[in-house]
PDB file of C-alpha atoms in Angstrom:
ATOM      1  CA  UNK J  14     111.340  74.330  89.930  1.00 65.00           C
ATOM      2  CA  UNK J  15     110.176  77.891  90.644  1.00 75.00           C
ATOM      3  CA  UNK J  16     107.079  79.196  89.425  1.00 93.00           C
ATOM      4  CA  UNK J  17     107.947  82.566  88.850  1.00 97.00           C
ATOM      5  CA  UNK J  18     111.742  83.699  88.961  1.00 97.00           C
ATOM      6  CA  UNK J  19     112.811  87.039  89.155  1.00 97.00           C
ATOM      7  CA  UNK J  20     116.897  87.030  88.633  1.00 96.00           C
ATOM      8  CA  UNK J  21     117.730  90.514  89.248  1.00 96.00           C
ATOM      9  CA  UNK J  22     117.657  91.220  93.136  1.00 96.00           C
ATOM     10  CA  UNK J  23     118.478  94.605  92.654  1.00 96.00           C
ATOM     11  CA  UNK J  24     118.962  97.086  89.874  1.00 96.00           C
ATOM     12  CA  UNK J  25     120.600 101.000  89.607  1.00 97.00           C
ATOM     13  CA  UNK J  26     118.905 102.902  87.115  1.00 97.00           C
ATOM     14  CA  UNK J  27     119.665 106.749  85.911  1.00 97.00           C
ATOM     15  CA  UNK J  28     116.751 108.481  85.911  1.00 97.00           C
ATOM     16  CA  UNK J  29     114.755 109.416  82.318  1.00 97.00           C
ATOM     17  CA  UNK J  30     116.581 106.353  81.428  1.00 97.00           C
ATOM     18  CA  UNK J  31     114.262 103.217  80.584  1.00 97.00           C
ATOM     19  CA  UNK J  32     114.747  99.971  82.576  1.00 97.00           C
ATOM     20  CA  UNK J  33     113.870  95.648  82.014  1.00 98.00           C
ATOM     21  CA  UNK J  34     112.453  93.690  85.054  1.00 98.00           C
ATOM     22  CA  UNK J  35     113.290  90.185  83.815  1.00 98.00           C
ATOM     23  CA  UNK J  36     110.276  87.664  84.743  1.00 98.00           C
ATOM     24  CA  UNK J  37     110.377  83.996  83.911  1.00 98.00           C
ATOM     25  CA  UNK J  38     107.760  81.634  84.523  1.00 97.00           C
ATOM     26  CA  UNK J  39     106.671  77.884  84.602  1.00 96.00           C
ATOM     27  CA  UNK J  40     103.432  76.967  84.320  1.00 95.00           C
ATOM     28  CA  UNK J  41     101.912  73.293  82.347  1.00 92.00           C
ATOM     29  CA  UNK J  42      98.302  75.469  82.304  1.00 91.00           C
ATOM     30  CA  UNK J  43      97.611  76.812  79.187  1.00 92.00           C
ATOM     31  CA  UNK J  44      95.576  79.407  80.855  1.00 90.00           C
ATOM     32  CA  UNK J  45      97.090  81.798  82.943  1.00 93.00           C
ATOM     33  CA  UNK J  46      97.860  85.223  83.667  1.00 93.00           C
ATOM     34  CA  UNK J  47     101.081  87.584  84.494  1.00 95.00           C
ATOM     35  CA  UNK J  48     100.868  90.468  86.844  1.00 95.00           C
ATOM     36  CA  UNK J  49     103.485  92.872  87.745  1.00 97.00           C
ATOM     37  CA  UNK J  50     103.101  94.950  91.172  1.00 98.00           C
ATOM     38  CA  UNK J  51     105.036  97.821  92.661  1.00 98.00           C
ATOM     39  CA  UNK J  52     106.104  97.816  96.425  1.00 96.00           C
ATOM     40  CA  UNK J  53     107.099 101.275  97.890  1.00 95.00           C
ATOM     41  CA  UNK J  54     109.108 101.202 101.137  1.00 92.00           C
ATOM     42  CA  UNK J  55     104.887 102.021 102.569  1.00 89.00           C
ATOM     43  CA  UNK J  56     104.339  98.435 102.075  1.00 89.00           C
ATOM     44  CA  UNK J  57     101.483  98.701 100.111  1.00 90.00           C
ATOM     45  CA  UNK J  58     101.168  96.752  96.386  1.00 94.00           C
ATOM     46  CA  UNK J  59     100.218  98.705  93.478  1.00 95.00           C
ATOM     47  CA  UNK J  60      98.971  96.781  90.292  1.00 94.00           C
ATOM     48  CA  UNK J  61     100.603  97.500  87.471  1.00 96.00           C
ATOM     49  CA  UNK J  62     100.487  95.635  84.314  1.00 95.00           C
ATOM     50  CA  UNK J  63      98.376  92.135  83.048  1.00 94.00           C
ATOM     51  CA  UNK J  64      99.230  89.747  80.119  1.00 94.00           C
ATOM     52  CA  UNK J  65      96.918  87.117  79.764  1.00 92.00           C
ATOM     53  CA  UNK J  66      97.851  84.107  78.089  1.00 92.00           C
ATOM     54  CA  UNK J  67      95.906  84.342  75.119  1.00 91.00           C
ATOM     55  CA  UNK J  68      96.495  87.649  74.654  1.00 88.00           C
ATOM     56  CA  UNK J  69      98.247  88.209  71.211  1.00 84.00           C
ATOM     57  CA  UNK J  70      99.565  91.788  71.877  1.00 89.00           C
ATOM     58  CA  UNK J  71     102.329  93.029  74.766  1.00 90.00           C
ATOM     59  CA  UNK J  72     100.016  94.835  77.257  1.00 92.00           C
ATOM     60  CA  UNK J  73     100.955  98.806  77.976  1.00 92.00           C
ATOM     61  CA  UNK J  74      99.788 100.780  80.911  1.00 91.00           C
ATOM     62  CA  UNK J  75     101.178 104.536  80.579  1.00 95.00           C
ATOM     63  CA  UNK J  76     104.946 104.092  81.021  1.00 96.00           C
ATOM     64  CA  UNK J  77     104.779 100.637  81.615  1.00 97.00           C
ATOM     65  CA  UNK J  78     104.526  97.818  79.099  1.00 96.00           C
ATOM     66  CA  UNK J  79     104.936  93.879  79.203  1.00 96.00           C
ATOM     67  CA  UNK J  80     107.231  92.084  76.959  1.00 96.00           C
ATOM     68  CA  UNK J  81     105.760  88.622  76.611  1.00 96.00           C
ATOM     69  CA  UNK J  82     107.342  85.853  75.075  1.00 95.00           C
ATOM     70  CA  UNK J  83     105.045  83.189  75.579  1.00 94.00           C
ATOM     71  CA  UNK J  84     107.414  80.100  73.945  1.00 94.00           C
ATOM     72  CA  UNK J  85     110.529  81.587  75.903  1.00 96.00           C
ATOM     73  CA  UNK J  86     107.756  81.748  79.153  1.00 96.00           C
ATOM     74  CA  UNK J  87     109.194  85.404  79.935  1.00 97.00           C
ATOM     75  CA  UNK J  88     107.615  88.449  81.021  1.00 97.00           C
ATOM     76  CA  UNK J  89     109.751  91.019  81.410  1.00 98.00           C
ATOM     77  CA  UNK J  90     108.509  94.612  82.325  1.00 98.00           C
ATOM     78  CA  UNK J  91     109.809  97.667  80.654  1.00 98.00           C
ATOM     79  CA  UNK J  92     109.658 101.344  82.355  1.00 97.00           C
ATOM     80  CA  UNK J  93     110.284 103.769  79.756  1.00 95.00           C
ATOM     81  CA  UNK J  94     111.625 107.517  81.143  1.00 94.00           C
ATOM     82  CA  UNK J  95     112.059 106.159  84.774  1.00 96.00           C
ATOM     83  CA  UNK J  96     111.760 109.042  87.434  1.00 97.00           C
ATOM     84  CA  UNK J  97     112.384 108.764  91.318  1.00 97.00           C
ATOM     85  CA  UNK J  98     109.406 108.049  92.231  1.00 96.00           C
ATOM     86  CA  UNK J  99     109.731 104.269  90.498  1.00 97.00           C
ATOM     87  CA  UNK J 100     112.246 103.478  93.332  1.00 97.00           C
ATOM     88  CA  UNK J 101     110.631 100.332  94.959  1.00 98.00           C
ATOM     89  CA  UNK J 102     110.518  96.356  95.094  1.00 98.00           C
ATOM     90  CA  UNK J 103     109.100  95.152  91.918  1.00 98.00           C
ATOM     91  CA  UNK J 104     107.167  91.951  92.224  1.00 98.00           C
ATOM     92  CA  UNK J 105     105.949  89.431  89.124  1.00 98.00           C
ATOM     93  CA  UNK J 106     103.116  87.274  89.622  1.00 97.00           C
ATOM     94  CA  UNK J 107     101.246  84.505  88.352  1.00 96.00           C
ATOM     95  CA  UNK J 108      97.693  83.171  88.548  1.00 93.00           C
ATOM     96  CA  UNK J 109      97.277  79.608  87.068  1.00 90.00           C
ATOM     97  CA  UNK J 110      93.875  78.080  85.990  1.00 83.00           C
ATOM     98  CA  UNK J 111      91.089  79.918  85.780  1.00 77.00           C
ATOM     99  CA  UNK J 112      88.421  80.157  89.112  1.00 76.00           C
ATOM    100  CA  UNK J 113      90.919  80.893  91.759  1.00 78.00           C
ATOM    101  CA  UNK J 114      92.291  83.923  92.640  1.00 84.00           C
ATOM    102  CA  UNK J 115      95.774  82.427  94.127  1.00 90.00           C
ATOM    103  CA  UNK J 116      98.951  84.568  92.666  1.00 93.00           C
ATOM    104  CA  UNK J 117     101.866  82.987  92.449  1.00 95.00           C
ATOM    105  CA  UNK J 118     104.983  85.582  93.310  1.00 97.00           C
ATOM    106  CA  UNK J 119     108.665  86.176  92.336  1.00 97.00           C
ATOM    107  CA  UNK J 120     111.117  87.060  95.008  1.00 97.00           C
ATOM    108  CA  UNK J 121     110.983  90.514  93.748  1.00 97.00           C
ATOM    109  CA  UNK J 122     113.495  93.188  92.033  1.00 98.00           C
ATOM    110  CA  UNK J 123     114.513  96.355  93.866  1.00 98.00           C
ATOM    111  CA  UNK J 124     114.813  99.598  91.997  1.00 98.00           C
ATOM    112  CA  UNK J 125     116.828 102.467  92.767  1.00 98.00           C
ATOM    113  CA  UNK J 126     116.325 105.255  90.603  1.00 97.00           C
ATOM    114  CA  UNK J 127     119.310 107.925  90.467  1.00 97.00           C
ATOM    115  CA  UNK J 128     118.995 111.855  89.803  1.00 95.00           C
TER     116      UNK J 128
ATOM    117  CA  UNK Y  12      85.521 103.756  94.865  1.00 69.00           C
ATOM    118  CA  UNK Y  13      87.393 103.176  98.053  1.00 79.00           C
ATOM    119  CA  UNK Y  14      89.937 100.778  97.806  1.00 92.00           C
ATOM    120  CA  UNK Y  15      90.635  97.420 100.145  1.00 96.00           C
ATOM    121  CA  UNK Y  16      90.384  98.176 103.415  1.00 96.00           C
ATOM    122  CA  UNK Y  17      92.498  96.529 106.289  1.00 97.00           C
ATOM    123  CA  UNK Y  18      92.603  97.349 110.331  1.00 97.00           C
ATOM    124  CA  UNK Y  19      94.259  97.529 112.100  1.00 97.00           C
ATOM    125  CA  UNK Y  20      97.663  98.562 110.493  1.00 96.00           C
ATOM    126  CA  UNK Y  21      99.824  97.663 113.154  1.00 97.00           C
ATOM    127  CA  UNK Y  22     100.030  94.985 115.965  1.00 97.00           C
ATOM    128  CA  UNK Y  23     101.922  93.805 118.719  1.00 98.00           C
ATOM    129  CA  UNK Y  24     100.927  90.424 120.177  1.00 98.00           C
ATOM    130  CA  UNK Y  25     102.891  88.115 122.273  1.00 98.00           C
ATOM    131  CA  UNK Y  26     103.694  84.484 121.590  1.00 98.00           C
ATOM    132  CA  UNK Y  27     100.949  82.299 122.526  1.00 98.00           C
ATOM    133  CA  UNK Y  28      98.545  84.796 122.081  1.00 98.00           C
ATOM    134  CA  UNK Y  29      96.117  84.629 119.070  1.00 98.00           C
ATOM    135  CA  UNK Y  30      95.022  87.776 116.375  1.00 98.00           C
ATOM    136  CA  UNK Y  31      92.453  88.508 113.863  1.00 98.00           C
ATOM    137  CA  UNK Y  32      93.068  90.614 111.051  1.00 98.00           C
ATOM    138  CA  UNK Y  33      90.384  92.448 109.027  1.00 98.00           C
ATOM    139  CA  UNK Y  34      89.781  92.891 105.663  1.00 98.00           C
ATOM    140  CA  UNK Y  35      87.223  95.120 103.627  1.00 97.00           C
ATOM    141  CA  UNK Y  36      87.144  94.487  99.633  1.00 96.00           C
ATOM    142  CA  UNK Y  37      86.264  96.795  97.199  1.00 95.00           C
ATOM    143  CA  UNK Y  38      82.836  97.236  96.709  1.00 93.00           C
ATOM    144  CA  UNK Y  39      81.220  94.259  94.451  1.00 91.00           C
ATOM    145  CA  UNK Y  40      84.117  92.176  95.013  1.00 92.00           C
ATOM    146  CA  UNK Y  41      83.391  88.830  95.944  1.00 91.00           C
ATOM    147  CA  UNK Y  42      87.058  86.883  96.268  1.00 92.00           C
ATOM    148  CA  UNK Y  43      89.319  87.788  99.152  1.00 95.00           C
ATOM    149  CA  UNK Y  44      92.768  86.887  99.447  1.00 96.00           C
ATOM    150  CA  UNK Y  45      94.838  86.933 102.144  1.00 97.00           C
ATOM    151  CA  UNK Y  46      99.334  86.714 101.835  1.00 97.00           C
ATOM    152  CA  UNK Y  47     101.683  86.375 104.356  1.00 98.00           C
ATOM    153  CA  UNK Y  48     104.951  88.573 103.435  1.00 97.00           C
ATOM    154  CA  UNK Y  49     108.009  87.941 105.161  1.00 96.00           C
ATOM    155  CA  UNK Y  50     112.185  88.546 104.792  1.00 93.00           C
ATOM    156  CA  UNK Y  51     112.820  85.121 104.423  1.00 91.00           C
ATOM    157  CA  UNK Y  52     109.784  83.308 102.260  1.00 93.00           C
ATOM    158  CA  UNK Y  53     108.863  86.537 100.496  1.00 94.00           C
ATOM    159  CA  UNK Y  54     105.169  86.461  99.501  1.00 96.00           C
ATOM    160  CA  UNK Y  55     102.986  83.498 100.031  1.00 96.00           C
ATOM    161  CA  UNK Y  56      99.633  82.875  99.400  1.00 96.00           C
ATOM    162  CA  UNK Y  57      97.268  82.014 102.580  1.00 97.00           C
ATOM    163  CA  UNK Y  58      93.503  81.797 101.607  1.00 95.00           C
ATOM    164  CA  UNK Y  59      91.079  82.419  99.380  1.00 94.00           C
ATOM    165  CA  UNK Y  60      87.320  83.082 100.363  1.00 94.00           C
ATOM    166  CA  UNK Y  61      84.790  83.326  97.601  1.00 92.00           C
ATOM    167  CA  UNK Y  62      81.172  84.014  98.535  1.00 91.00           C
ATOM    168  CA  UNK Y  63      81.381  82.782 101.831  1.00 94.00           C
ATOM    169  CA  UNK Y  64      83.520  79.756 101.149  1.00 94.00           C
ATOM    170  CA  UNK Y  65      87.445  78.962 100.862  1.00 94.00           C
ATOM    171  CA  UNK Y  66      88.212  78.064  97.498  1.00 91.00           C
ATOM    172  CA  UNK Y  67      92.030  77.658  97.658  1.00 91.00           C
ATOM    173  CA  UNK Y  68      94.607  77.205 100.390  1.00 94.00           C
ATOM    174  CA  UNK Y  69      98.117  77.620 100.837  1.00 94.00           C
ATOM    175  CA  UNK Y  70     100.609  75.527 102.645  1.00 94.00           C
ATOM    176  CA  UNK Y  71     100.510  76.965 106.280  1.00 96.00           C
ATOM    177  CA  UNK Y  72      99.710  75.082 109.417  1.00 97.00           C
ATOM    178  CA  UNK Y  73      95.964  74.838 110.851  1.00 96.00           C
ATOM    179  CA  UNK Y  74      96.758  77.876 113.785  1.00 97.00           C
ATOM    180  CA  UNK Y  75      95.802  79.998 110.185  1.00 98.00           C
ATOM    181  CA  UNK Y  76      92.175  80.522 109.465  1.00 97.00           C
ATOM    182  CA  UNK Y  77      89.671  82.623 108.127  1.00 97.00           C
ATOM    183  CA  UNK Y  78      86.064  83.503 106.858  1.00 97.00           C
ATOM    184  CA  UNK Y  79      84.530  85.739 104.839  1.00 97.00           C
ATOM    185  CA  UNK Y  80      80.907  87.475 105.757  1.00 96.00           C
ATOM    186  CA  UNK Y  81      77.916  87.738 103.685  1.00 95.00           C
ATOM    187  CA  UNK Y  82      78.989  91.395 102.899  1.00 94.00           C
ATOM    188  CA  UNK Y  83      82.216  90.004 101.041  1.00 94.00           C
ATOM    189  CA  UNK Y  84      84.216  91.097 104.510  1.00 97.00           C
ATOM    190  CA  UNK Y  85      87.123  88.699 105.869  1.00 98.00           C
ATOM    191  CA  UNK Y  86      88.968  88.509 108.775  1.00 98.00           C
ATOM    192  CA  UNK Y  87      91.903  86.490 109.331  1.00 98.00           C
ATOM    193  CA  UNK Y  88      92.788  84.461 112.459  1.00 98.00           C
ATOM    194  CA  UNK Y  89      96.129  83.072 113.981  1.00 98.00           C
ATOM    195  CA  UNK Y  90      95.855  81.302 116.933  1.00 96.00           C
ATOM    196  CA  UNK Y  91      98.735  79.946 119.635  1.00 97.00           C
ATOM    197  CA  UNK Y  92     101.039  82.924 118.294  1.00 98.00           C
ATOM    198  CA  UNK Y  93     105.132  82.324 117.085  1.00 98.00           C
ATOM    199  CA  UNK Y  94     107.772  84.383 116.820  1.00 97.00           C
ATOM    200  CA  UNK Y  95     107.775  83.119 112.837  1.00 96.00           C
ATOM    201  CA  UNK Y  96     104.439  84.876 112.420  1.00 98.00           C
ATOM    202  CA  UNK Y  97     105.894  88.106 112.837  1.00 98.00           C
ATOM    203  CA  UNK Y  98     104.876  89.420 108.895  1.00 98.00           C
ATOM    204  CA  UNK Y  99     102.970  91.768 106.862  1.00 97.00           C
ATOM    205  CA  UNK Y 100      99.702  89.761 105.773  1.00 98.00           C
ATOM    206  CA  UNK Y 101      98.260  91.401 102.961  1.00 97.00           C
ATOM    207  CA  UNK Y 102      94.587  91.371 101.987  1.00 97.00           C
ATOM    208  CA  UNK Y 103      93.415  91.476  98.174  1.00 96.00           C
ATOM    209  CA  UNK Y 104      90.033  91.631  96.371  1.00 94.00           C
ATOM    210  CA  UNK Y 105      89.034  90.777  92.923  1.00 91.00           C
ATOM    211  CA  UNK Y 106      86.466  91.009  90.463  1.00 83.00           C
ATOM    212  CA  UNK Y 107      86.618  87.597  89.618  1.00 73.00           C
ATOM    213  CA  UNK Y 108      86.978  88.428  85.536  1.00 70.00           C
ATOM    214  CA  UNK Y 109      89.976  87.109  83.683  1.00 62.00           C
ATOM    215  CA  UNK Y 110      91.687  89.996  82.786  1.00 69.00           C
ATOM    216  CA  UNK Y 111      91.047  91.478  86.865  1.00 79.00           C
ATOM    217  CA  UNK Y 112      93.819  92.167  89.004  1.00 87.00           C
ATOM    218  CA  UNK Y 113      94.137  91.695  92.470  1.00 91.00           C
ATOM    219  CA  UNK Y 114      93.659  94.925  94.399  1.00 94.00           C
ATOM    220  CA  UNK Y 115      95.730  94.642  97.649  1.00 95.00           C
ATOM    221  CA  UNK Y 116      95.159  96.670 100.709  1.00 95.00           C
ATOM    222  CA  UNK Y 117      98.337  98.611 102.996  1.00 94.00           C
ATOM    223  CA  UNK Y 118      98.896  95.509 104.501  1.00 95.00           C
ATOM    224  CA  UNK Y 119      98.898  94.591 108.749  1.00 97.00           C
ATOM    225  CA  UNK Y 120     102.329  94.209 109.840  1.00 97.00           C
ATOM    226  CA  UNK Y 121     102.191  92.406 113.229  1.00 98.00           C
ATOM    227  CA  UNK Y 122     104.704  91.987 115.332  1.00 98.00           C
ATOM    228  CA  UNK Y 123     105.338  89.038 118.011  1.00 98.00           C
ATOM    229  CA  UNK Y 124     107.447  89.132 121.112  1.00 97.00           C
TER     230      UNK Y 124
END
């Protein structure tokens, strides 16, 4: 089974309109972390967001929050008021265990944002 | 704070030749990471160093290796060159806490002909 699986290959989103990155996951660890990046066409990876495990609350960065439902083992990440500059491969990860620094990655979502 | 460093950007190497990539974590990181992006297998995890020694590995054949210096600092090596290596690796540093990300750097895209 996959790890991490991202369903949405691509998505078309109006701009100033919010948009869902579905994530799902499969891990047996009780401890682990998600991580969302952003990929511009540059090639570079840009952290975005974190949701640990344990952590009781949805994590928010700016315009960027996490929806975590840990017993449906999703992760899905919400941009709120998307603007063209969010256009880019969106990429959910997963780190499993604790001492290791080994991410685990979806095959990625691709965001066009439309004026 | 400068961010993860890696030279050089871009390389052309021919098969059967061998490379070494660089990599230069943030300052007071001690884990380096190292990912092999491609088309067709998408992101995939190489190596990890960790003061000096490789804590995890991925699933890639031997002709991959690497090392990390005393200064945190790793370089990357592929030896006896295929077209299939033809990627962007992509370095990444931590902090080594639990809630840390990993920081990546722009990424070498090499190229083999």
């Amino acid at each position: 089974a996959q790890k991490i699986t991202q369903t949405q290959p691509g998505m078309f989103v109006q701009e100033k309109e919010a948009v869902t990155l579905d994530c799902t996951y499969d891990t047996s660890d009780q401890s682990y972390g998600l991580f969302w990046y952003k990929q511009p066409s540059s090639g570079e990876m840009i952290f975005l967001i974190y949701q640990g495990s344990y952590d009781e609350q949805n994590a928010t960065e700016g315009r960027y929050s996490l929806n975590f439902q840990k017993a449906r083992k999703s992760a899905n990440l919400v941009i709120s008021a998307s603007q063209l500059g969010d256009s880019a491969m969106y990429f959910c990860a997963m780190r499993e265990g604790r001492g290791n620094e080994k991410l685990t990655f979806g095959t990625g979502t691709r965001l066009t944002i439309i004026p | 704070k400068a961010g993860v460093t890696q030279t050089p950007r871009y390389l052309i190497k021919t098969r059967g030749q061998q490379v070494t990539l660089s990599c230069s974590p943030i300052s007071g990181h001690r884990s380096v990471s190292w990912y092999q992006q491609t088309p067709g297998q998408g992101l995939q995890f190489l190596f990890e160093y960790f003061s000096e020694t490789q804590r995890n590995k991925g699933n890639f054949p031997g002709r991959f290796s690497g090392r990390q210096f005393s200064n945190s600092r790793s370089e990357m090596n592929v030896s006896t060159l295929e077209l299939g290596d033809s990627a962007l690796y992509l370095c990444a540093s931590s902090h080594e806490t639990d809630h840390s990300p990993l920081h990546f750097g722009n990424g070498t895209r090499l190229t083999v002909t």
